[in-house]
Structure formats: C-alpha cells, structure tokens
mmCIF file of C-alpha atoms and ligand atoms in Angstrom:
data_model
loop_
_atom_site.group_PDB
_atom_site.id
_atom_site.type_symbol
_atom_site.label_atom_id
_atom_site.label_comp_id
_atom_site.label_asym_id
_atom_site.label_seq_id
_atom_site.Cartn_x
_atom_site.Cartn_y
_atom_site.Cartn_z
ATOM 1 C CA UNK F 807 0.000 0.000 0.000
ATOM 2 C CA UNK F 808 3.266 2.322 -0.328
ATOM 3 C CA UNK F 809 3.093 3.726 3.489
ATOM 4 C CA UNK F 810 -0.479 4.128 3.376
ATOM 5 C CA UNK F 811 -2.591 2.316 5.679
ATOM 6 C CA UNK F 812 -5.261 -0.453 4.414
ATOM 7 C CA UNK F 813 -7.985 -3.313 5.147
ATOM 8 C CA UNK F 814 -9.162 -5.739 3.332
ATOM 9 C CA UNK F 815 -12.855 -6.517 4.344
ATOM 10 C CA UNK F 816 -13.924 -9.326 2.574
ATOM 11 C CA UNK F 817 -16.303 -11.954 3.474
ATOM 12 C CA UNK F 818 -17.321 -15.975 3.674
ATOM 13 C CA UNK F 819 -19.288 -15.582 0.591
ATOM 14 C CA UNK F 820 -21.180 -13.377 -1.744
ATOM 15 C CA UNK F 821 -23.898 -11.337 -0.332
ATOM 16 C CA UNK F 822 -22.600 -11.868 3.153
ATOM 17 C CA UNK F 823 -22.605 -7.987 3.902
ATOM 18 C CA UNK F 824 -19.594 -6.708 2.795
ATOM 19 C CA UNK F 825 -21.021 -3.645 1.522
ATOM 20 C CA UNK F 826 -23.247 -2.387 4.474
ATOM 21 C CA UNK F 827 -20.165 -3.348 7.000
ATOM 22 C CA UNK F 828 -17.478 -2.027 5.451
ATOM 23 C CA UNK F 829 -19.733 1.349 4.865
ATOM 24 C CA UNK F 830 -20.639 1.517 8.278
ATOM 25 C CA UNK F 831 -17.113 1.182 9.980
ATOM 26 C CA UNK F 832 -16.048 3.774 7.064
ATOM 27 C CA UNK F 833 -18.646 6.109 7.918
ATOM 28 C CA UNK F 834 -18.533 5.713 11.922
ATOM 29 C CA UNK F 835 -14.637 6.325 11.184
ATOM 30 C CA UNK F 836 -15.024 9.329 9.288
ATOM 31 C CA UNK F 837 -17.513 10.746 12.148
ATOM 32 C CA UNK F 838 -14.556 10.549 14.410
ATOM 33 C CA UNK F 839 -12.928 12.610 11.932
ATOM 34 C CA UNK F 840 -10.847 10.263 10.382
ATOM 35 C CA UNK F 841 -9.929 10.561 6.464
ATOM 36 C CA UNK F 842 -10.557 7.127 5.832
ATOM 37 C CA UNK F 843 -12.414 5.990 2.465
ATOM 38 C CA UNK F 844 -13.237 2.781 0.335
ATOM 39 C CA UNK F 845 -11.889 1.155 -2.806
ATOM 40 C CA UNK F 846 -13.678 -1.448 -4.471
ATOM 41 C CA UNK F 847 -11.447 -3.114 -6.804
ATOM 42 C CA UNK F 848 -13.744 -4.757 -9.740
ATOM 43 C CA UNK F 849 -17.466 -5.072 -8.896
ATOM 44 C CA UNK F 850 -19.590 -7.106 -10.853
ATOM 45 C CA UNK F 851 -23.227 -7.652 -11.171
ATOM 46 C CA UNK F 852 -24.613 -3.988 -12.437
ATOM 47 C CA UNK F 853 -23.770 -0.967 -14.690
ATOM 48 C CA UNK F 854 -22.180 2.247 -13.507
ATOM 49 C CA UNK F 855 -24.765 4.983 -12.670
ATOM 50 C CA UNK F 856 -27.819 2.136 -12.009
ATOM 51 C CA UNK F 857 -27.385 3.242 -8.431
ATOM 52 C CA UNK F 858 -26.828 -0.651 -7.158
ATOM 53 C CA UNK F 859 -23.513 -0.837 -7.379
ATOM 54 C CA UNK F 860 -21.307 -1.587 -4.677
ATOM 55 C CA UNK F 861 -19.887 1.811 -5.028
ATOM 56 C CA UNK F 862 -22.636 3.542 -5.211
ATOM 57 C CA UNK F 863 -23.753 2.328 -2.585
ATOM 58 C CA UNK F 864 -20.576 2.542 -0.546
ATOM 59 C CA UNK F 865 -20.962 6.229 -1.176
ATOM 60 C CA UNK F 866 -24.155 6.555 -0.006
ATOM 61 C CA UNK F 867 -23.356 4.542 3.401
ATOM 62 C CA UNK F 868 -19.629 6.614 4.033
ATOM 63 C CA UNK F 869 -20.590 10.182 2.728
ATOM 64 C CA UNK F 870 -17.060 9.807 0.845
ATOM 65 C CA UNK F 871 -16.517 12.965 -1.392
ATOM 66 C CA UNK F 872 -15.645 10.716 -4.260
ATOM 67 C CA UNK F 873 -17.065 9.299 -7.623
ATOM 68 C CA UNK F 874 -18.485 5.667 -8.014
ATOM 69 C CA UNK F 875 -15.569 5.710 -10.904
ATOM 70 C CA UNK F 876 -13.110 6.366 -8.631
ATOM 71 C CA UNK F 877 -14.329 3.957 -5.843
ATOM 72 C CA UNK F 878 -14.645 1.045 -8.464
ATOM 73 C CA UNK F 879 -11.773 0.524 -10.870
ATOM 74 C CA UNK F 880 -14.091 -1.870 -12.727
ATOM 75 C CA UNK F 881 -17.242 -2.729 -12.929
ATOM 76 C CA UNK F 882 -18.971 -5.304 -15.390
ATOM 77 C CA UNK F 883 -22.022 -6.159 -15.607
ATOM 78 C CA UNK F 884 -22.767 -9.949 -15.675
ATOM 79 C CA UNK F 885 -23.087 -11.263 -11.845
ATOM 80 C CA UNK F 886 -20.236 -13.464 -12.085
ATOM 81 C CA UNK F 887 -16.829 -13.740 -11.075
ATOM 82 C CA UNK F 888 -14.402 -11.250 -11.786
ATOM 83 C CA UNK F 889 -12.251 -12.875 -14.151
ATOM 84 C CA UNK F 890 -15.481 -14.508 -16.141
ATOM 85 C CA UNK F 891 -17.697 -11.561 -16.109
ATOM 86 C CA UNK F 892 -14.584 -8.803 -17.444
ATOM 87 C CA UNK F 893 -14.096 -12.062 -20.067
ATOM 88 C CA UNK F 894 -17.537 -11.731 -20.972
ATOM 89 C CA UNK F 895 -17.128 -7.937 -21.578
ATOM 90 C CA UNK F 896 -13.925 -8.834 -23.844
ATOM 91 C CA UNK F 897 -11.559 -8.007 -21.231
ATOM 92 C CA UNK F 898 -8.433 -9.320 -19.923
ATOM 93 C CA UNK F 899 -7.296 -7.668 -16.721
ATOM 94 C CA UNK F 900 -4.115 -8.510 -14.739
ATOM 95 C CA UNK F 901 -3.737 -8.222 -11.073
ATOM 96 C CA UNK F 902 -1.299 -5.047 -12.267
ATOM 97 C CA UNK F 903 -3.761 -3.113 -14.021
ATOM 98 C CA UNK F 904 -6.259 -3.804 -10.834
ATOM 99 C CA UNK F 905 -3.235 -2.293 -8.625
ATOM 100 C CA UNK F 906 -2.337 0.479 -11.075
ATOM 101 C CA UNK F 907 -6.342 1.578 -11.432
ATOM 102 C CA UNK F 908 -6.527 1.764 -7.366
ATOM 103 C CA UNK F 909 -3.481 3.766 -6.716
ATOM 104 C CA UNK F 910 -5.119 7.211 -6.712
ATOM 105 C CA UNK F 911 -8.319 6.410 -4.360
ATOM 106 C CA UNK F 912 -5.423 4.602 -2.031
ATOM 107 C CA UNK F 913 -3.530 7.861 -2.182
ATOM 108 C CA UNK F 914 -6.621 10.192 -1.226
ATOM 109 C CA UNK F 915 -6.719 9.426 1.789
ATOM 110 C CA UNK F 916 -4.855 8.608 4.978
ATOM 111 C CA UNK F 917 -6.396 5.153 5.217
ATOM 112 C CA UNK F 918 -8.625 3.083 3.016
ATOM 113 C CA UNK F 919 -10.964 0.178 3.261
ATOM 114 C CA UNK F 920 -10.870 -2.077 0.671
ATOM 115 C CA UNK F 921 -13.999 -4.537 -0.685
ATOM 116 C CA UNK F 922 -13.657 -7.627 -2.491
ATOM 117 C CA UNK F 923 -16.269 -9.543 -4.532
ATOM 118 C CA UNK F 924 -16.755 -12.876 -3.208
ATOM 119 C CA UNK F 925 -15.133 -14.575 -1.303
ATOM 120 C CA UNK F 926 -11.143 -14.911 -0.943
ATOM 121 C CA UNK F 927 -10.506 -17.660 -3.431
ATOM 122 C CA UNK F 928 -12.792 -15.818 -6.288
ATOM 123 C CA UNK F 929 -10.776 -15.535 -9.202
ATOM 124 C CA UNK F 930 -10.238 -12.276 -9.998
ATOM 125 C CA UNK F 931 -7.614 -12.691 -13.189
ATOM 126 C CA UNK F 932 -7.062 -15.677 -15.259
ATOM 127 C CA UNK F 933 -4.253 -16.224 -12.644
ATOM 128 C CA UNK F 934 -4.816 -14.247 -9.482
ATOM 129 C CA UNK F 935 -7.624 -14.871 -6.907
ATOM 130 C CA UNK F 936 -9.120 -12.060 -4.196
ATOM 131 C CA UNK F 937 -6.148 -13.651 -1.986
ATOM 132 C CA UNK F 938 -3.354 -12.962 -4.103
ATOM 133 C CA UNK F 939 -4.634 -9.264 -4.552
ATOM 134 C CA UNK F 940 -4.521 -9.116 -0.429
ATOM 135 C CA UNK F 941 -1.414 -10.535 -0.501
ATOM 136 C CA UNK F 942 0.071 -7.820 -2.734
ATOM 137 C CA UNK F 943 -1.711 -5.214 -1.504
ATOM 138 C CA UNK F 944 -0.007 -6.404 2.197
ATOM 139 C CA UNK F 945 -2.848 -5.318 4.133
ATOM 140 C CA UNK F 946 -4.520 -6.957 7.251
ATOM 141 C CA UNK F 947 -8.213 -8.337 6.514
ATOM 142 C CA UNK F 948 -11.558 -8.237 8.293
ATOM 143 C CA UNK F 949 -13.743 -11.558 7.549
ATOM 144 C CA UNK F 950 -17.470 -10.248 7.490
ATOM 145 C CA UNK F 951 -19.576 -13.687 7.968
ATOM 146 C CA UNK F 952 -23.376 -14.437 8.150
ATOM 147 C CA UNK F 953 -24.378 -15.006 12.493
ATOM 148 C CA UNK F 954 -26.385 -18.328 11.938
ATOM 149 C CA UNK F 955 -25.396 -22.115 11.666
ATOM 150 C CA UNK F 956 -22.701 -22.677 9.264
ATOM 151 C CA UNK F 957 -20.850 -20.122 9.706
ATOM 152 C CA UNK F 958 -18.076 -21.906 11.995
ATOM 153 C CA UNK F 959 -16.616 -23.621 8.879
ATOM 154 C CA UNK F 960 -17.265 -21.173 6.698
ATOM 155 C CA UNK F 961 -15.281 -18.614 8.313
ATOM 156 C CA UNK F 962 -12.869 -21.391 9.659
ATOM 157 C CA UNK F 963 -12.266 -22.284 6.449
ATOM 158 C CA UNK F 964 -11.656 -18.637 4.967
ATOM 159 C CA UNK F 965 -9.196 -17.894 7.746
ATOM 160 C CA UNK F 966 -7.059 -20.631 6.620
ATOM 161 C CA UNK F 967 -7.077 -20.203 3.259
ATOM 162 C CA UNK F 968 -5.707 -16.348 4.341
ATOM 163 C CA UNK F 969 -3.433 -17.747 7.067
ATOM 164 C CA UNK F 970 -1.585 -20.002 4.572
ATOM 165 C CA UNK F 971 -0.061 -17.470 2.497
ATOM 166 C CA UNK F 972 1.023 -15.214 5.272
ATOM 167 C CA UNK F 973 -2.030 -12.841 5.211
ATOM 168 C CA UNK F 974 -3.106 -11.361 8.947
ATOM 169 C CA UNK F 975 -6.564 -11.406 10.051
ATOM 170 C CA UNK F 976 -7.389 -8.420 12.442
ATOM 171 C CA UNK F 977 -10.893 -10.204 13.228
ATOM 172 C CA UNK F 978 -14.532 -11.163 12.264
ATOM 173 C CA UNK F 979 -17.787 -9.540 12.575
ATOM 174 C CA UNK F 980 -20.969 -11.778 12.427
ATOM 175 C CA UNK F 981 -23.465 -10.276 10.336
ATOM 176 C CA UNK F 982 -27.083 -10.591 12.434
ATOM 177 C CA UNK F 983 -28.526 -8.979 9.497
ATOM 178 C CA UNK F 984 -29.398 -11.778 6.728
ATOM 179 C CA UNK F 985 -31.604 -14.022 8.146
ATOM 180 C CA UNK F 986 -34.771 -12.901 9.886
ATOM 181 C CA UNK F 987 -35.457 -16.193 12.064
ATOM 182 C CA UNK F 988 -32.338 -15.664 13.921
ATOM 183 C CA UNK F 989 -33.833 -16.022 17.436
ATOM 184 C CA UNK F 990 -34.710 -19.562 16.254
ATOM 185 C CA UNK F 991 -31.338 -20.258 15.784
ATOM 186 C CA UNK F 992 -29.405 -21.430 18.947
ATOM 187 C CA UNK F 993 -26.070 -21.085 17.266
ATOM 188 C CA UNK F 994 -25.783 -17.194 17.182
ATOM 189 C CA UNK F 995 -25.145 -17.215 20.581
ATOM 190 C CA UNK F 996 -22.224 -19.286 20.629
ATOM 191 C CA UNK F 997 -20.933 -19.061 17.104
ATOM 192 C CA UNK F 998 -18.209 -16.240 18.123
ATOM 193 C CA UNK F 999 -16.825 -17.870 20.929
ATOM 194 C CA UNK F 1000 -16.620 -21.165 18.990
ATOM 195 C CA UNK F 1001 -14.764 -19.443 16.173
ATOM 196 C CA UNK F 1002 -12.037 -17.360 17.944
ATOM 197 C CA UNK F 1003 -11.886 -21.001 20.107
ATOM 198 C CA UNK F 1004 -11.119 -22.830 17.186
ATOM 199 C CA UNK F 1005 -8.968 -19.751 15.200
ATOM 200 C CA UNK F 1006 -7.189 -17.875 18.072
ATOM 201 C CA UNK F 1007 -9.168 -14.414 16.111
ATOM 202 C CA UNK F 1008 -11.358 -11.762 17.994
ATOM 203 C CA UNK F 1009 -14.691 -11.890 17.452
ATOM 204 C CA UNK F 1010 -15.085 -7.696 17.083
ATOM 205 C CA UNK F 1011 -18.785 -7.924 17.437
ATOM 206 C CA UNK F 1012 -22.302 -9.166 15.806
ATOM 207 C CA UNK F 1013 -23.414 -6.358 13.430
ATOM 208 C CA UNK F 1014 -27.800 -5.721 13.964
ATOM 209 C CA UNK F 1015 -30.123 -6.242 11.171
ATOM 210 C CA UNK F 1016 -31.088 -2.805 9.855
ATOM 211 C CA UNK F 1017 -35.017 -3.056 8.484
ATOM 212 C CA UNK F 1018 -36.115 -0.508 5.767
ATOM 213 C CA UNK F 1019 -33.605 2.521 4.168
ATOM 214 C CA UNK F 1020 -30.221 1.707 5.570
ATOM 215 C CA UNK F 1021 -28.240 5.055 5.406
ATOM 216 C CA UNK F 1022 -25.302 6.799 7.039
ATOM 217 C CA UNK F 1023 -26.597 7.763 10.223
ATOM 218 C CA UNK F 1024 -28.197 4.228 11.456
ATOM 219 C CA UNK F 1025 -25.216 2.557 10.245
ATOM 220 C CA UNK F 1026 -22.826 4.924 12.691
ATOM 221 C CA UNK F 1027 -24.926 3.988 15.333
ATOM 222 C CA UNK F 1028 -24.713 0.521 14.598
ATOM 223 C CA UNK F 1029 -21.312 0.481 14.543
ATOM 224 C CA UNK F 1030 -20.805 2.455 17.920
ATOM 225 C CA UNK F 1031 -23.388 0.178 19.544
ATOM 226 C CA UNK F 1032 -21.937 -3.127 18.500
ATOM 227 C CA UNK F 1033 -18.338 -3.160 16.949
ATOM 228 C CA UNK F 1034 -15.011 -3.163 18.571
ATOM 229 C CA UNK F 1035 -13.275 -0.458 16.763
ATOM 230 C CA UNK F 1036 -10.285 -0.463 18.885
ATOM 231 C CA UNK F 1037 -8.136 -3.207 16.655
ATOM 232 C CA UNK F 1038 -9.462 -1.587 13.561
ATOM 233 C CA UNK F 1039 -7.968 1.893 14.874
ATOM 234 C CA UNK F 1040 -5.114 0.607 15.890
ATOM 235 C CA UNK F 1041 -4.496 -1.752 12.462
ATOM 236 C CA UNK F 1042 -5.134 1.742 10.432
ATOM 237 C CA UNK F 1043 -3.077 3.604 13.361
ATOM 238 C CA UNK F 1044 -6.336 6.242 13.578
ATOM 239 C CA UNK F 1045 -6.845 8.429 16.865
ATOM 240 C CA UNK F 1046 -10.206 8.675 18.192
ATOM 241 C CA UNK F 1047 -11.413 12.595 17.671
ATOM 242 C CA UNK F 1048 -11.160 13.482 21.209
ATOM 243 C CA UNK F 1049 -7.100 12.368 21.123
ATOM 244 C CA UNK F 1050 -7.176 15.395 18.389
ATOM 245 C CA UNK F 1051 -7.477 17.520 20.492
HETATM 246 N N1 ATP J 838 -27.267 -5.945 8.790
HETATM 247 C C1 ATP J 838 -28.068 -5.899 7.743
HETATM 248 N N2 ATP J 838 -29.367 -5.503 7.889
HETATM 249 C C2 ATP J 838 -30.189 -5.467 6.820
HETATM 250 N N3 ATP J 838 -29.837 -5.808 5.563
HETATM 251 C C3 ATP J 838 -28.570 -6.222 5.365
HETATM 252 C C4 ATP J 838 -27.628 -6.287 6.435
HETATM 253 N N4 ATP J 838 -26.458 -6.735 5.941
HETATM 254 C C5 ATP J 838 -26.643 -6.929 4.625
HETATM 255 N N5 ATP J 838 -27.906 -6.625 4.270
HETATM 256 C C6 ATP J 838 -28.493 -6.735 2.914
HETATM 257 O O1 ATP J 838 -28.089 -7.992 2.382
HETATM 258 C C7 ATP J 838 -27.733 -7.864 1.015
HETATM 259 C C8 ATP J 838 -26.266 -8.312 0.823
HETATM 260 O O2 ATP J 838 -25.420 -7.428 1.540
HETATM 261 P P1 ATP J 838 -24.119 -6.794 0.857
HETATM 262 O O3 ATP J 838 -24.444 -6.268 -0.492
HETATM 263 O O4 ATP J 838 -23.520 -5.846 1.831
HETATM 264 O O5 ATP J 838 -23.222 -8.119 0.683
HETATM 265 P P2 ATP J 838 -21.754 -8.242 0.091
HETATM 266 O O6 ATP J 838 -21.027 -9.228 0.930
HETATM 267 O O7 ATP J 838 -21.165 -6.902 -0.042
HETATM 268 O O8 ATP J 838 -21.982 -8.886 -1.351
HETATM 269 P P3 ATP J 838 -20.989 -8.849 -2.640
HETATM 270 O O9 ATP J 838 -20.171 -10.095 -2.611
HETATM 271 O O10 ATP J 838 -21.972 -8.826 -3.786
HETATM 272 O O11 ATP J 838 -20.157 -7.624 -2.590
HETATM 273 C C9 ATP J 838 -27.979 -6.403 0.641
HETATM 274 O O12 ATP J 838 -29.268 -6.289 0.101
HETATM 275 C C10 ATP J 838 -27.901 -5.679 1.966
HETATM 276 O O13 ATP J 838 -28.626 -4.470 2.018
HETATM 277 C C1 DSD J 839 -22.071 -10.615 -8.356
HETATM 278 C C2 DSD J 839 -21.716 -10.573 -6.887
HETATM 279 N N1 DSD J 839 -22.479 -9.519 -6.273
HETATM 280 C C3 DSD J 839 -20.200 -10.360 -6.638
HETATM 281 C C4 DSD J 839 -19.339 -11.464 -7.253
HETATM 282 C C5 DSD J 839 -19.423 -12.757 -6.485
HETATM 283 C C6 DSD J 839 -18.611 -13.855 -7.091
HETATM 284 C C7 DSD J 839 -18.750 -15.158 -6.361
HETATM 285 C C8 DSD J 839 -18.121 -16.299 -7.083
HETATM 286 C C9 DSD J 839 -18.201 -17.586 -6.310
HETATM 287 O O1 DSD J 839 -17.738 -17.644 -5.165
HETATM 288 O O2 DSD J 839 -18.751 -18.558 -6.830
HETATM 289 N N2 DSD J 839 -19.790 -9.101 -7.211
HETATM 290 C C10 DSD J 839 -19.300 -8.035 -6.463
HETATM 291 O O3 DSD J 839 -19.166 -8.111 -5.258
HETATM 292 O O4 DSD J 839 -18.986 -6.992 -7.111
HETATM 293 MG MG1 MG J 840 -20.516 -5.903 -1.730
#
C-alpha cells in the first residue's frame, strides 16, 4: 500500500454484507474525523450509474466525497466472477492493471478500506484470486460472515485459506442482518466464541439487522453500539477525535 494504511474486508461468501459493514465502519470512522475511504477493486453484477452498485452504494453509506468511478476501478455487468464476467465484456485484466487503477483512491486518503467480490478464493484474473490481490496489496483483513449455523466452517475455512499465504486477520464480525429467524437459531449465541476457540481471532462484534432505508446515520450507530473499533484503529493507526485535540 506504499506507506499508506489499508484493510481488506472481505467476506465468507457473496452477499454476506460486505457492503453495508465495510460502509458503516467507514462512515462511523469518518464521524470521528478520520480521512478514511473505500476502494472497491472490480465489482460485478450492475452498470455504472444504475445506483446498485457496490460503489454507489458505498458512497451513499460513508458520505465519501468521491465518484463511483473512482471507488470502483471496474465494474462489469454480468453477476459473475471477476475474471469470467470482465471475459464476458472482452476483457483481460491482470492483477497489475487492478493495482495500477486503485493507486489514486489509495492515495486520497490517509487510510482506506478495501472490498472484495466474493469470497477470498474468487478468481479475480485468469491467474490471481481475491487472496493474491490481499497478498500484494499487504494489508490486514476483516472476515465479514453471516451469524447463523454454518458459519463456523465457513469462516474457519476462509481464515485458513488467508493464514496459509502469510495474510493477517485483524478479526470477524458476524453479520445478524441476513436471516430474519435468527432467534430460532441457537447457534448465534455461541458461534463467536466457537470461532475465535477454534482460530485464536477476535470476534469484534455481531453487526444488527437494519429493516427498511439503511443510510449513514443508522449505520454509525450501529457500529458504535456493537463493533469493537479499537483493533481496527489501531491496524489503520487512527486516533479517536477526542485524542485530536
Ligand atoms: N445488517 C443488515 N441488515 C439489513 N440488511 C442487510 C444487512 N447486511 C446486509 N444486508 C443486505 O443484504 C444484502 C447483501 O449485503 P451486501 O451487499 O452488503 O453483501 P456483500 O457481501 O457486499 O456482497 P458482494 O459479494 O456482492 O459484494 C444487501 O441487500 C444488503 O442491504
Ligand atoms: C455478483 C456478486 N455480487 C459479486 C461477485 C461474487 C462472485 C462469487 C463467485 C463464487 O464464489 O462462486 N460481485 C461483487 O461483489 O462486485
Ligand atoms: Mg458488496
């Protein structure tokens, strides 16, 4: 990241809620009065300007002073994997052209989140998957997984495909927000404490299910009711506003 500070938030799976997290820990960041902002590598699955897009959307949550086409390096539009949906559109990207594209939203600001698409072992070249961009990129990652049962190996499993080539995991948040018979699920309660049992990672908090318009200001409040920020200060080496001053 050439000095500058980064993490990676990515996820068990697609759909998992990458997005809303990483936008709310961005936003309740920047109301501290940090200059942190978000960089979505290649999105896939909708057109720029449709208003769905992960970066439009990430711009709605943060309140980031930036263009969508800044936020997203590339976007194409078939809801596929990166490297068969930019085939699809005739293109061949490389894992340099990704890094290249990114360099001025990761010089903007002090610190930057950055989404995946997918999962870590997506393929996001013809020869480089989400975990050999984090491992390039050298940044620490944040595993957003769904609260309910299955989670234990899915996250398990994603933290040791990232552990085996090096790549540090700051912690998990369980996502309480994608299922809406949770509290007929006994394993919520005791999937976090099974997980950093079994993977030695903090659990940095279960993240609420927002119902209706999800914008800016409920998802600060989220965050400051639920999440740990502490590590994800400390990983990004922010100050808390009232150590400004
Ligand atoms: N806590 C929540 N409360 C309510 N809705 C949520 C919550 N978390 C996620 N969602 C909804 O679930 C869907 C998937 O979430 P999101 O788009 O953030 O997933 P993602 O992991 O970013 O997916 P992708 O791999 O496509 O980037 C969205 O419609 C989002 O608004
Ligand atoms: C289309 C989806 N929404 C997502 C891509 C998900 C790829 C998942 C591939 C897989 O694991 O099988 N795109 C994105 O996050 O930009
Ligand atoms: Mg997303």
């Amino acid at each position: 990241m050439n000095g500058k500070q980064g993490l990676f938030v990515t996820g068990t799976d697609t759909g998992v809620g990458k997005t809303v997290i990483a936008g709310a820990l961005v936003a309740a960041l920047r109301a501290e009065g940090g200059n942190v902002g978000v960089w979505k590598p290649v999105q896939t699955g909708g057109l720029p300007g449709d208003g769905t897009t992960d970066a439009e959307l990430l711009l709605k949550y943060t309140g980031m002073d930036s263009y969508a086409e800044d936020i997203a390096s590339f976007t194409f539009e078939a809801p596929l994997a990166p490297m068969l949906a930019a085939k699809q559109a005739g293109l061949n990207i490389t894992l340099q052209d990704i890094l290249s594209a990114g360099e001025s939203i990761r010089n903007r600001y002090d610190s930057v989140f950055i989404e995946g698409a997918g999962g870590v072992a997506v393929p996001i070249t013809e020869d480089a998957s989400t975990a050999d961009l984090i491992a390039e990129l050298q940044t620490s990652v944040l595993i957003v997984a769904r609260s309910g049962l299955g989670t234990i190996n899915h996250t398990l499993l994603t933290m040791e495909y990232l552990e085996r080539r090096g790549i540090s995991i700051l912690g998990f948040i369980l996502n309480d927000g994608l299922s809406g018979e949770l509290c007929l699920d006994p394993s919520v309660e005791t999937n976090g404490r099974i997980i950093e049992q079994y993977s030695g990672i903090p659990c940095l908090g279960h993240f609420p299910e927002l119902a209706g318009e999800i914008d800016s200001k409920r998802l600060i409040h989220a965050v400051q009711a639920t999440i740990n920020l502490s590590p994800v200060r400390d990983a990004l080496t922010i100050r808390k506003m009232e150590e400004y001053r």
